[in-house]
Coordinates of C-alpha atoms and ligand atoms in Angstrom, one line a residue:
X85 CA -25.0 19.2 50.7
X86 CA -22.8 16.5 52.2
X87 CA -20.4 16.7 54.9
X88 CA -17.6 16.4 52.7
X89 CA -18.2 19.6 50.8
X90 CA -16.7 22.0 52.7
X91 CA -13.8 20.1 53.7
X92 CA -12.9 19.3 49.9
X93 CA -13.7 23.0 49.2
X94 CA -11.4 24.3 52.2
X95 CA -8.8 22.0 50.9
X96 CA -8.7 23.4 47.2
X97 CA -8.6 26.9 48.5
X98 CA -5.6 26.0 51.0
X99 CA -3.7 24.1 48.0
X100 CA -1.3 26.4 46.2
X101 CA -2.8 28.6 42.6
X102 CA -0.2 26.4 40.6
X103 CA -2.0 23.1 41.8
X104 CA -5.5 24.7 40.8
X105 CA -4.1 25.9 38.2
X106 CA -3.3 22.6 36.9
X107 CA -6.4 20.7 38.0
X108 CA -8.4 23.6 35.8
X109 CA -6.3 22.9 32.7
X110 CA -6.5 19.5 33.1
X111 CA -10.4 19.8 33.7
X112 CA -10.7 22.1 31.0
X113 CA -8.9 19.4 28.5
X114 CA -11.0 17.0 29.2
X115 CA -13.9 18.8 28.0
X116 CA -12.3 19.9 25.1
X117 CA -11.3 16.5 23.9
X118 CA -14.9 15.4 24.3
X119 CA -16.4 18.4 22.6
X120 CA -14.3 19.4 20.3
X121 CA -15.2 19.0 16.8
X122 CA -13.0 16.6 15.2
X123 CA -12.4 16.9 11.1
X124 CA -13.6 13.6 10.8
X125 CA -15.5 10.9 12.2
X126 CA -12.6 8.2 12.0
X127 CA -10.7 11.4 13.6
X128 CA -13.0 10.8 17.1
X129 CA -12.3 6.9 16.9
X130 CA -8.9 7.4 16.2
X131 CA -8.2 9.9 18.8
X132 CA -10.1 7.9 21.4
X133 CA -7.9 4.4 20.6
X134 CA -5.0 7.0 21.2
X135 CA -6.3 8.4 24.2
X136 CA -7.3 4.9 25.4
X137 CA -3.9 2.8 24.4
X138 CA -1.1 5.5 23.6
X139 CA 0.2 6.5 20.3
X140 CA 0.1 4.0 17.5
X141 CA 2.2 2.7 15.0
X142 CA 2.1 4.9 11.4
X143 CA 0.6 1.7 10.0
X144 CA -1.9 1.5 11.9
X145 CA -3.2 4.8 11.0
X146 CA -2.9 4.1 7.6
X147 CA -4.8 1.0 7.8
X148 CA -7.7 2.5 9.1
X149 CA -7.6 5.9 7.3
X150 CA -7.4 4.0 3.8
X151 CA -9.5 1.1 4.0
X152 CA -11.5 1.5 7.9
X153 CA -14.8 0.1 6.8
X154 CA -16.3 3.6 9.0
X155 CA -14.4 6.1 6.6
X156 CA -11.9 4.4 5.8
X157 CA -10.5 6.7 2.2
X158 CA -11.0 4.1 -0.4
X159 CA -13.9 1.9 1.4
X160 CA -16.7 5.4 1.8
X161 CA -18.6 6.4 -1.2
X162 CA -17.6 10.1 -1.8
X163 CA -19.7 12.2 -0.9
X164 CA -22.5 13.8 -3.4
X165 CA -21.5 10.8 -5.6
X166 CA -17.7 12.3 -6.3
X167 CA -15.0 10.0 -7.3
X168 CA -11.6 9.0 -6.0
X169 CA -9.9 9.1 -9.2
X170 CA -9.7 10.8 -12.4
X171 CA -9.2 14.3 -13.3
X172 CA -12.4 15.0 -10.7
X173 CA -11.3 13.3 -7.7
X174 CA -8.0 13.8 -5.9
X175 CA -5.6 12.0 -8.1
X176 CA -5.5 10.7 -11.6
X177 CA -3.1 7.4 -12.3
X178 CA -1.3 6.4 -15.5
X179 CA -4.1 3.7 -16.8
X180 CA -6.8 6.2 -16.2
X181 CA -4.7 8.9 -18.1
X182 CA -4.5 6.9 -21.8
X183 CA -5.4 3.6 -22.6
X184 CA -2.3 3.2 -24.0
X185 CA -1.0 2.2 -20.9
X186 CA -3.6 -0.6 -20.2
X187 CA -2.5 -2.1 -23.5
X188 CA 0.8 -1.8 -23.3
X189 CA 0.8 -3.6 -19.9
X190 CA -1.6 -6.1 -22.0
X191 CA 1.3 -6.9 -24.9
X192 CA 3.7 -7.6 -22.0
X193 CA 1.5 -9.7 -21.1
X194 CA 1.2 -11.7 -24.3
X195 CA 4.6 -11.6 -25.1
X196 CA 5.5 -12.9 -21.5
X197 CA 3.3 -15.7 -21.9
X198 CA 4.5 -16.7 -25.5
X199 CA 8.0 -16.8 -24.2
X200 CA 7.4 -19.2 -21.6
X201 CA 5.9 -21.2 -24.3
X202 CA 2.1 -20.1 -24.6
X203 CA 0.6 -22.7 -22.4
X204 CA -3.2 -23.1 -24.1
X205 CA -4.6 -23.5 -20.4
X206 CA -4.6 -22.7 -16.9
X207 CA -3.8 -19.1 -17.4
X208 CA -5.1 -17.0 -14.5
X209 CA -4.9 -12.8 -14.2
X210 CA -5.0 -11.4 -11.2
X211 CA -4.8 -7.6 -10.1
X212 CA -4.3 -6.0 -6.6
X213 CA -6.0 -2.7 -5.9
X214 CA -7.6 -2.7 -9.1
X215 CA -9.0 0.8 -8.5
X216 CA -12.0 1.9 -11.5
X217 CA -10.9 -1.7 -13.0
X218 CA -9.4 0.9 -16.2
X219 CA -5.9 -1.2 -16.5
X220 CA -7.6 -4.5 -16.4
X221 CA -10.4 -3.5 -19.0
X222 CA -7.8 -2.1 -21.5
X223 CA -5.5 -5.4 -20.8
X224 CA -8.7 -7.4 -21.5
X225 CA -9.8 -5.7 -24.8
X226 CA -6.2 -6.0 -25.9
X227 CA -6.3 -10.1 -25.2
X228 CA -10.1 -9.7 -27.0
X229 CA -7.6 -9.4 -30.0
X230 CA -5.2 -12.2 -29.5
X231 CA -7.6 -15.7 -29.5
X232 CA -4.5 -18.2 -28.6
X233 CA -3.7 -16.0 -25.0
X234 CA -7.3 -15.0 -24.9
X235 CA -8.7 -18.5 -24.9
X236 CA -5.6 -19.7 -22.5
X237 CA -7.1 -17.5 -20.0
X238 CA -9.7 -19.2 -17.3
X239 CA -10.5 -16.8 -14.4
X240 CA -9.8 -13.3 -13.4
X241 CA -8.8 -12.8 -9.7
X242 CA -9.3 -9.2 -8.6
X243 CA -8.3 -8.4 -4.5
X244 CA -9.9 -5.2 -3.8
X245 CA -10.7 -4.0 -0.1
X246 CA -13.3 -1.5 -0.9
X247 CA -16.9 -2.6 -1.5
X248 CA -17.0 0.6 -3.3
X249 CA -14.7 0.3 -5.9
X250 CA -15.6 -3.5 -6.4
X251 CA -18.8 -2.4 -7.6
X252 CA -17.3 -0.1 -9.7
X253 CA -14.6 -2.5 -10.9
X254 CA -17.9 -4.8 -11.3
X255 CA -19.9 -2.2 -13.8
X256 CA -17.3 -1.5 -16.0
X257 CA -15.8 -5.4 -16.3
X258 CA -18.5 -7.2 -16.2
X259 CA -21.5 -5.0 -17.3
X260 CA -25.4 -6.1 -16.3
X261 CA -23.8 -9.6 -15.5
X262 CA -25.2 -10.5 -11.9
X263 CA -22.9 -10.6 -9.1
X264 CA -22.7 -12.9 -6.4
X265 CA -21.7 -13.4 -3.0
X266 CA -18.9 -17.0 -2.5
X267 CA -17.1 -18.3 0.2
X268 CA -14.5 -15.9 -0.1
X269 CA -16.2 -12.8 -1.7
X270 CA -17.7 -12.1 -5.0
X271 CA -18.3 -13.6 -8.3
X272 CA -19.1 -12.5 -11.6
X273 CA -18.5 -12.7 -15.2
X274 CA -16.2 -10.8 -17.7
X275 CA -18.4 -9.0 -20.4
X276 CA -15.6 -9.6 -22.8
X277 CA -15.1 -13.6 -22.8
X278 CA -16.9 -16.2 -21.0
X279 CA -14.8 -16.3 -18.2
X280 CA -15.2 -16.0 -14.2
X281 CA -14.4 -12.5 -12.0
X282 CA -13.6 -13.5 -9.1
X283 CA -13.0 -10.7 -6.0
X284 CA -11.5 -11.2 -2.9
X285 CA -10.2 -8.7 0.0
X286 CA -7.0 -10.0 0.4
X287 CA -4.3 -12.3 -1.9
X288 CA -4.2 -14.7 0.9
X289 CA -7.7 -15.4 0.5
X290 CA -7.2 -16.9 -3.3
X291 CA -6.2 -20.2 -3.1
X292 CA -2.4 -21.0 -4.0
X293 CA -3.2 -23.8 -7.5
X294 CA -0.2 -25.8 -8.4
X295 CA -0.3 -26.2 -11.9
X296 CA -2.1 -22.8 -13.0
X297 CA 0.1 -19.9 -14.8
X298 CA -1.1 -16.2 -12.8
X299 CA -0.2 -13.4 -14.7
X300 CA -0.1 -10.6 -11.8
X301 CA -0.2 -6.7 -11.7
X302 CA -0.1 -4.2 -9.4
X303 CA -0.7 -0.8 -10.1
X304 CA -0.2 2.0 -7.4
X305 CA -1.2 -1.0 -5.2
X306 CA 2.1 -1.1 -3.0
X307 CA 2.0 2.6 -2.1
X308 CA -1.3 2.2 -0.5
X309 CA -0.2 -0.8 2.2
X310 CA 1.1 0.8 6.0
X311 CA 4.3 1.2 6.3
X312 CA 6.3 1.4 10.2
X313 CA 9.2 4.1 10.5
X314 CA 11.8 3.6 12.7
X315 CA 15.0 5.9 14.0
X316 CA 18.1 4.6 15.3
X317 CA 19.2 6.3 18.5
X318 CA 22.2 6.2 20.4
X319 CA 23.3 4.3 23.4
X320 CA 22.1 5.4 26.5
X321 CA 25.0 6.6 28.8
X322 CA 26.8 4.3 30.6
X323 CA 24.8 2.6 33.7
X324 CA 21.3 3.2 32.0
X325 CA 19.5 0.3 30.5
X326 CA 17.2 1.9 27.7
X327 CA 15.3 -1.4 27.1
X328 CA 14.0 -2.6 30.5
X329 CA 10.2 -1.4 29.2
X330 CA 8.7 -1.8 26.2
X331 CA 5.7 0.3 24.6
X332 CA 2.9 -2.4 24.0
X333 CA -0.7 -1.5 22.9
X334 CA -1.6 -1.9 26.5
X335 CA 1.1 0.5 28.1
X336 CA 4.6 0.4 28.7
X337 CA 5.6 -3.0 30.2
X338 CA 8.7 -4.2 32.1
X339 CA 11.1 -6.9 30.5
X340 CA 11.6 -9.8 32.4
X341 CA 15.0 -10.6 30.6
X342 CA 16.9 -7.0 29.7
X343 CA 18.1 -7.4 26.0
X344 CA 21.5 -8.0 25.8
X345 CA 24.0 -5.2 24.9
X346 CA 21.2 -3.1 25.0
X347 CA 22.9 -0.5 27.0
X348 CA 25.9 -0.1 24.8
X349 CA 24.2 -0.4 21.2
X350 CA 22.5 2.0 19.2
X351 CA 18.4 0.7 19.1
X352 CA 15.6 1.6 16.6
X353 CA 12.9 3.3 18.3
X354 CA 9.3 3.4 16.2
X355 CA 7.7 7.1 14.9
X356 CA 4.4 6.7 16.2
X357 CA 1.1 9.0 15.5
X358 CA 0.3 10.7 18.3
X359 CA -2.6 13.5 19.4
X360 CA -1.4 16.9 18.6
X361 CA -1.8 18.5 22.2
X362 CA -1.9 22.3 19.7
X363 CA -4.8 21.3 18.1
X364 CA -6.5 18.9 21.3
X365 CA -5.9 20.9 24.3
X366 CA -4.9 24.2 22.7
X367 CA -7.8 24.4 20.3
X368 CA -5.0 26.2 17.8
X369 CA -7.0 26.7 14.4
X370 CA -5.6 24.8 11.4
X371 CA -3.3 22.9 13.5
X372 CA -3.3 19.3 12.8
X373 CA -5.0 16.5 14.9
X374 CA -2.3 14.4 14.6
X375 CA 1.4 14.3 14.7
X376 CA 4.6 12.1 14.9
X377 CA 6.3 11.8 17.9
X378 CA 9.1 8.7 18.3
X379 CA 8.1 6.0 21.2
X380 CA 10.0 6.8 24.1
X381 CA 11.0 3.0 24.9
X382 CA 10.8 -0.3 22.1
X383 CA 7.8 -1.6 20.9
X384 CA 7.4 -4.9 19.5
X385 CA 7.3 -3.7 16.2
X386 CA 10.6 -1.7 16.8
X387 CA 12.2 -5.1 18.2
X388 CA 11.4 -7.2 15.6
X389 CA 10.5 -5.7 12.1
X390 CA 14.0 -3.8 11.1
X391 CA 15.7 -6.6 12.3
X392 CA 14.5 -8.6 9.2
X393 CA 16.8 -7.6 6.7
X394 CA 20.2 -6.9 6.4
X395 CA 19.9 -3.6 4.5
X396 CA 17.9 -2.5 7.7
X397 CA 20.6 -3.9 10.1
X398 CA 23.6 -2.1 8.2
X399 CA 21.6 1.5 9.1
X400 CA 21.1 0.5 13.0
X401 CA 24.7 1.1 14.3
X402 CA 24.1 4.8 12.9
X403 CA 22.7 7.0 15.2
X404 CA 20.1 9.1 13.6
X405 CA 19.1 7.0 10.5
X406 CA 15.6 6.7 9.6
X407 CA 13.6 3.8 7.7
X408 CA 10.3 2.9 6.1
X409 CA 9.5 -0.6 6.3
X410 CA 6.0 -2.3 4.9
X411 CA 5.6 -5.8 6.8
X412 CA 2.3 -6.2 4.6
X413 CA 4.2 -5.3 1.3
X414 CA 6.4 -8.4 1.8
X415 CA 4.2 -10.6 2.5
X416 CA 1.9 -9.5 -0.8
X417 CA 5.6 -9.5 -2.6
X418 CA 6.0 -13.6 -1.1
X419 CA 2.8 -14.2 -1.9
X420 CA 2.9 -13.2 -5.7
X421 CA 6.9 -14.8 -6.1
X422 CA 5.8 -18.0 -4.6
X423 CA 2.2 -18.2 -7.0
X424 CA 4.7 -17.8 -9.7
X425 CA 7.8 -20.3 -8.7
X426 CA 6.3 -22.4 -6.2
X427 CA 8.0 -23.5 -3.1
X428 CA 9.4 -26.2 -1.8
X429 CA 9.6 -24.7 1.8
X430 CA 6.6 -23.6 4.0
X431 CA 7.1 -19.9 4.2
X432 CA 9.1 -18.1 7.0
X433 CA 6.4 -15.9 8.8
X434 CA 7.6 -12.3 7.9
X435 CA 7.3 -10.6 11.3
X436 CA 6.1 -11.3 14.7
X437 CA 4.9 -7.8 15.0
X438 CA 1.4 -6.3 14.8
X439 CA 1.2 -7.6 10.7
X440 CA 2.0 -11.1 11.7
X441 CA -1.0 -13.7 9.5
X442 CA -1.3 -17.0 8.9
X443 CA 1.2 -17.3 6.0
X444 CA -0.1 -20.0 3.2
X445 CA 1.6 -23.7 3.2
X446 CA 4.4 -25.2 0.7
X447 CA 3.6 -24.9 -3.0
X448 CA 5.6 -26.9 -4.9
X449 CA 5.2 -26.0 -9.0
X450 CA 6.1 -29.0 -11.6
X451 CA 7.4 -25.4 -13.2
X452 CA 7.8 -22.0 -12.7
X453 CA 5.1 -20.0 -14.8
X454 CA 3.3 -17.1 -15.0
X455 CA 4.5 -13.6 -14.0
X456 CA 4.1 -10.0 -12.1
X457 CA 4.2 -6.6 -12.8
X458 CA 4.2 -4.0 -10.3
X459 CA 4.0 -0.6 -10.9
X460 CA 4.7 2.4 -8.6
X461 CA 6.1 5.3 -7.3
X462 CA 9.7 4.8 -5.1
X463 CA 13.4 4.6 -4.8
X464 CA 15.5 2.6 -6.9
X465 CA 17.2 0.9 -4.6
X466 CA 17.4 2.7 -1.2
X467 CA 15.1 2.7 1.9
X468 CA 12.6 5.1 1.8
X469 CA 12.8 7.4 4.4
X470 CA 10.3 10.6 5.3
X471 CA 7.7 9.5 2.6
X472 CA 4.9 9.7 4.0
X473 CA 2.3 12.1 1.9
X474 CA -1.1 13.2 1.8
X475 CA -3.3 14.2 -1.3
X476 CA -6.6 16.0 -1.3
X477 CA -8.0 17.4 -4.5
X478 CA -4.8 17.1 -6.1
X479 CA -2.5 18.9 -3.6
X480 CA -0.1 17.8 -1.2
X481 CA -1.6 18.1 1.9
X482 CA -0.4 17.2 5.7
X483 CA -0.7 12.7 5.5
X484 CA -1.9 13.5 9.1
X485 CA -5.1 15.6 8.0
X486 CA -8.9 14.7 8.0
X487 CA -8.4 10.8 8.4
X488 CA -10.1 9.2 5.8
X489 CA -10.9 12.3 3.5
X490 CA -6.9 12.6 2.4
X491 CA -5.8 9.7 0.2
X492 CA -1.9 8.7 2.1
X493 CA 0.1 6.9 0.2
X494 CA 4.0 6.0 1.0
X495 CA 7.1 5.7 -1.9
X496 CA 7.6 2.0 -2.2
X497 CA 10.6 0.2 -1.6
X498 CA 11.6 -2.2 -4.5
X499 CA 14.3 -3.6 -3.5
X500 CA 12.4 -5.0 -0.6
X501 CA 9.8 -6.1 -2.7
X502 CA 12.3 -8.2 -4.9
X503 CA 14.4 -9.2 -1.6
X504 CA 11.1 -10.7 -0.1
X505 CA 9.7 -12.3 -3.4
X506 CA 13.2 -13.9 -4.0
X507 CA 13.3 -15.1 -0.2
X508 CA 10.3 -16.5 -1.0
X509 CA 10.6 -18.6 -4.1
X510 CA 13.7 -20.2 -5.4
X511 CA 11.5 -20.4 -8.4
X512 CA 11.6 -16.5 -9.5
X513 CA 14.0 -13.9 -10.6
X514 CA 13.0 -10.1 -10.4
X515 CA 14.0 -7.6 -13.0
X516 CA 14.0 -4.0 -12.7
X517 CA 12.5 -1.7 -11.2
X518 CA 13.2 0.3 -14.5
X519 CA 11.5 4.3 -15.5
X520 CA 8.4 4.0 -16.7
X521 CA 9.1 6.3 -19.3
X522 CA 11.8 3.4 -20.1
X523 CA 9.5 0.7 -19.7
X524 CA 6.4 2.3 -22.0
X525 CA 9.4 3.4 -24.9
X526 CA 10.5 -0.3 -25.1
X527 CA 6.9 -1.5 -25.0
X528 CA 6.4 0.8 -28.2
X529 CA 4.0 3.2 -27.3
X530 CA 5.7 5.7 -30.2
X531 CA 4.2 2.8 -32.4
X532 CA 0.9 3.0 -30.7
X533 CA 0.5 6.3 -30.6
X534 CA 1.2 6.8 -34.1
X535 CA -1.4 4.0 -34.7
X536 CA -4.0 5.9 -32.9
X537 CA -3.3 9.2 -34.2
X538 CA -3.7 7.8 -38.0
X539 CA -7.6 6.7 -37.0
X540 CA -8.4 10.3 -35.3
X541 CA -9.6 13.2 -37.3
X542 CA -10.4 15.6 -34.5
X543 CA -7.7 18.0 -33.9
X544 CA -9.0 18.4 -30.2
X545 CA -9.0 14.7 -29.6
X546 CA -5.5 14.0 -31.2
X547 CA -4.0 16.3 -29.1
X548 CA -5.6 14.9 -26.0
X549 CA -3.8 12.0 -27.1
X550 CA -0.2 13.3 -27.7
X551 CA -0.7 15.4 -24.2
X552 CA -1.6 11.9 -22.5
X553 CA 1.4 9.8 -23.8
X554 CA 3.5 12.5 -23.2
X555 CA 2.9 12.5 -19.4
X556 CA 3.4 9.1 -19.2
X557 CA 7.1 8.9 -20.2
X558 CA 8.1 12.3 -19.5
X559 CA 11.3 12.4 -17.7
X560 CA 12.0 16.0 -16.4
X561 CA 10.7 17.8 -13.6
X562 CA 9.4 15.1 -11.8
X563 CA 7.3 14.0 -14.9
X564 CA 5.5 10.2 -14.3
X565 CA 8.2 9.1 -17.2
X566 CA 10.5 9.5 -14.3
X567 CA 8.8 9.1 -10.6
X568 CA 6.9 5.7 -11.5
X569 CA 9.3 2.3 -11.6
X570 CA 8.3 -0.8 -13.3
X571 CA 9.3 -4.0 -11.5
X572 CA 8.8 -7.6 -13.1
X573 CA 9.0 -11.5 -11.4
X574 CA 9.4 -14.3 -13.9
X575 CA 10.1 -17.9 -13.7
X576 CA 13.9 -18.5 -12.7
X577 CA 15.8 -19.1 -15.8
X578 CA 19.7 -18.4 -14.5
X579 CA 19.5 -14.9 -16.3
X580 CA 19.1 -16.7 -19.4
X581 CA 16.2 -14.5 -21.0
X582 CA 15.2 -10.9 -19.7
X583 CA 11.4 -10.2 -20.1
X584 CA 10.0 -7.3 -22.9
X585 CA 11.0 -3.7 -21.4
X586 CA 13.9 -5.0 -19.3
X587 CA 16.4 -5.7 -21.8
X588 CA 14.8 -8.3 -23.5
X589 CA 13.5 -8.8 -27.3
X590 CA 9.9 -10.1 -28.2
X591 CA 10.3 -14.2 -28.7
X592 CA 7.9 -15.2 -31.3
Ligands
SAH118 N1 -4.7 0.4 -9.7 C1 -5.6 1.6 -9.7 C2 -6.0 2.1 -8.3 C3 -4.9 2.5 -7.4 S1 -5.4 3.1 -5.8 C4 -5.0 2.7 -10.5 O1 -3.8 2.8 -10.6 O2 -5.7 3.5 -11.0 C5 -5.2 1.7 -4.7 C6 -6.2 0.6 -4.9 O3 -5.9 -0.4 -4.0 C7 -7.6 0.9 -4.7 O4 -8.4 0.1 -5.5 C8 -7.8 0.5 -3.2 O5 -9.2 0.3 -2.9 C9 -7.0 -0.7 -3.1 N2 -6.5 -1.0 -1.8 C10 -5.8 -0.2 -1.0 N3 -5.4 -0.8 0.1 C11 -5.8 -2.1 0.0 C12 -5.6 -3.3 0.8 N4 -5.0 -3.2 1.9 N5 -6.1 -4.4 0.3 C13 -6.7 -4.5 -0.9 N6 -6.9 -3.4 -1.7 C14 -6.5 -2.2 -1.3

């Protein structure tokens, strides 16, 4: 025993039972924080980075609960060889519920292609989040049938974070074809036509080709990129500066330079993901790990992200508004518009903030050509706001829960997506988003159907069939027909000529 001992020991008995008190909680705490056992293991990392730099932005958390190569939701095999989607994992999407959808999507396509003239060359598909690879299979036994598009077409392009699912996407696309490893991911060939699959992890790995006419689709795709959430709140009173710290990852920092106005003006402050002190400390059974709390000062993200549109700018001055804002969704929206129109300017980088990147040079196209399709749950036309969800075995469960074993998606904001594609290109104009159930009726899938059900014998398998295209375009109570938008970008033509399914008639 040291000399110190009983000094430190008649000190702690001389301090006052609310100090000890305190010191055992904290004590206690601690232990529990490093004992406890978490749902998950991308729980314990996350709640260490927390602990370590302070709550982080909501995308941030998404990133890694989705695609975290340690857990991430989409990049870990399921366990006992499960599945992500389908009617056995937790969600099942419209390609996956009737191939009717896939070729549907595929007779866009076609009819996209032959009214821009049905270039014989050059043509290149490309999908985002391409999931089981369903959509893309049905699309390319539909072109199987049409030899002019078919033989137009000269590589598929398939961006897909999850080594998981590319192999996956891999079986069913491309059969016992071997795969290999490239510069900037994988490469196989299409068991359909002679043609080159081609993966990468992200768009901005495929190179931007002048002259080449990408037909691009996005299924559920958007929803699955983080989103930041921001609420306005009021001045602080008279005499207080609210803005001379900012949150950064590293702790709150002083401003050199105080923001101007920043006293008098209502300022976005960022909802953050936080530890849940109930379920940390408290040890509270079935309380959440995580929750929301709103940053206490700016952050960078808070500074710069709403500030890049208007329709964000417009909500700021009102105390109390909330937003949902996906950095990464623009730039994949750019990125898409300006394969499409080309452009003559570099591109603007779309934030400053955590999802700044390297943003691809100039692209200048001879022509516009080619065109996307993006398909997805969200609003019309207004800011998404408290969308944030969670789905485990096909219930809604907290988005907060289990990190990596609940899929989190968020509703995605189309007018955002057309407002960054058009920023982006002069070369494009967006149509839509229109209903699904809209979208699929003018495709003809009444027509199809019918088709189908002519073939089928089986009474058990016809009405599979009906049951399927019904979900697809049913409107009421919340049915897909409804809750899913279809949003196109075409080559500019002044208004001139809408594409098949918004508005406009088949051109032969
Ligand atoms: N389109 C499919 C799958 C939708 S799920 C369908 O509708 O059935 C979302 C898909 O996007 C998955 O394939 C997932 O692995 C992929 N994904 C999610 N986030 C991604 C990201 N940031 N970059 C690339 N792919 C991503």
């Amino acid at each position: 025993m040291n000399n110190a001992t009983p000094r430190l020991l008649s000190r702690l008995l001389r301090s006052t039972p609310r100090a000890l008190n305190n010191r055992a909680r904290r004590y206690n705490s601690t232990a529990t924080f490093e004992t406890r056992e978490w749902s998950t293991p991308l729980a314990r990392t996350l709640a260490n980075a927390i602990k370590t730099t302070g709550p982080i932005p909501i995308a941030a958390f998404m990133r890694q609960v989705l695609t975290s190569p340690e857990g991430g939701y989409y990049t870990t095999k399921p366990e006992g060889g499960g599945e992500v989607f389908g009617k056995k994992g937790d969600f099942v999407t419209s390609p996956e519920i009737s191939q009717v959808f896939g070729e549907l999507v595929g007779i866009w396509t076609i009819a996209e292609w032959m009214a821009q003239g049905g270039k014989k060359s050059g043509v290149q598909l490309m999908e985002v989040g391409p999931g089981k690879g369903t959509l893309m299979d049905d699309m390319l036994r539909t072109f199987r049938n049409f030899k002019p598009f078919r033989s137009s077409i000269e590589a598929i392009y398939l961006v897909e974070a999850s080594p998981t699912l590319r192999e996956v996407q891999k079986q069913l696309l491309c059969g016992d074809a071997v795969m290999e490893e490239t510069d900037i991911g994988h490469r196989s060939t299409s068991k359909y036509f002679d043609v080159p699959v081609i993966w990468v992890e992200d768009i901005r790995l495929l190179p931007h080709e002048q002259e080449k006419t990408p037909f691009i689709f996005a299924h559920e795709f958007f929803d699955a990129l983080p989103i930041h959430a921001f609420e306005s709140i009021p001045p602080a009173p008279e005499g207080q500066s609210q803005e001379q710290e900012i949150m950064t990852p590293t702790g709150p920092t002083k401003l050199h330079r105080p923001l101007p106005k920043a006293a008098n003006t209502p300022q976005w402050r960022e909802l953050l993901v936080t530890l849940n002190p109930k379920a940390v400390d408290e040890n509270i059974k079935d309380e959440p790990e995580f929750k929301l709390t709103l940053a206490k000062a700016s952050t960078p993200s808070s500074l710069v992200i709403p500030e890049i549109s208007k329709r964000y700018q417009a909500l700021k001055t009102q105390p109390g508004s909330t937003i949902e804002v996906s950095p990464e969704s623009r730039i994949y929206a750019s990125d898409i518009a300006r394969r499409i129109g080309g452009s003559s300017q570099p591109p603007r980088t779309v934030t400053k903030g955590a999802a700044a990147t390297t943003a691809p040079p100039a692209l200048a196209k001879r022509s516009p050509s080619g065109a996307a399709l993006i398909m997805d749950y969200g609003t019309m036309s207004t800011i998404p706001i408290n969308s944030l969800r969670g789905i485990q075995n096909h219930q809604a469960v907290p988005a907060l829960s289990s990190p990596g074993l609940v899929d989190v998606s968020a509703d995605v904001d189309f007018t955002a997506l057309a407002e960054a594609a058009i920023d982006a290109s002069e070369g494009v104009e967006v149509h839509g988003p229109v209903e699904q159930g809209h979208f699929l009726q003018a495709m003809g899938i009444a027509e199809r159907m019918a088709q189908l059900l002519r073939t089928e014998t089986d009474e058990e398998k016809r009405k599979v069939l009906e049951t399927a295209s019904m979900r697809l375009v049913e409107r009421g109570g919340g049915g897909m027909g409804k809750l899913y938008k279809v949003m196109a970008i075409i080559p500019e033509n002044g208004g001139r000529r809408r594409p098949v399914g918004f508005g406009g008639e088949v051109l032969a």
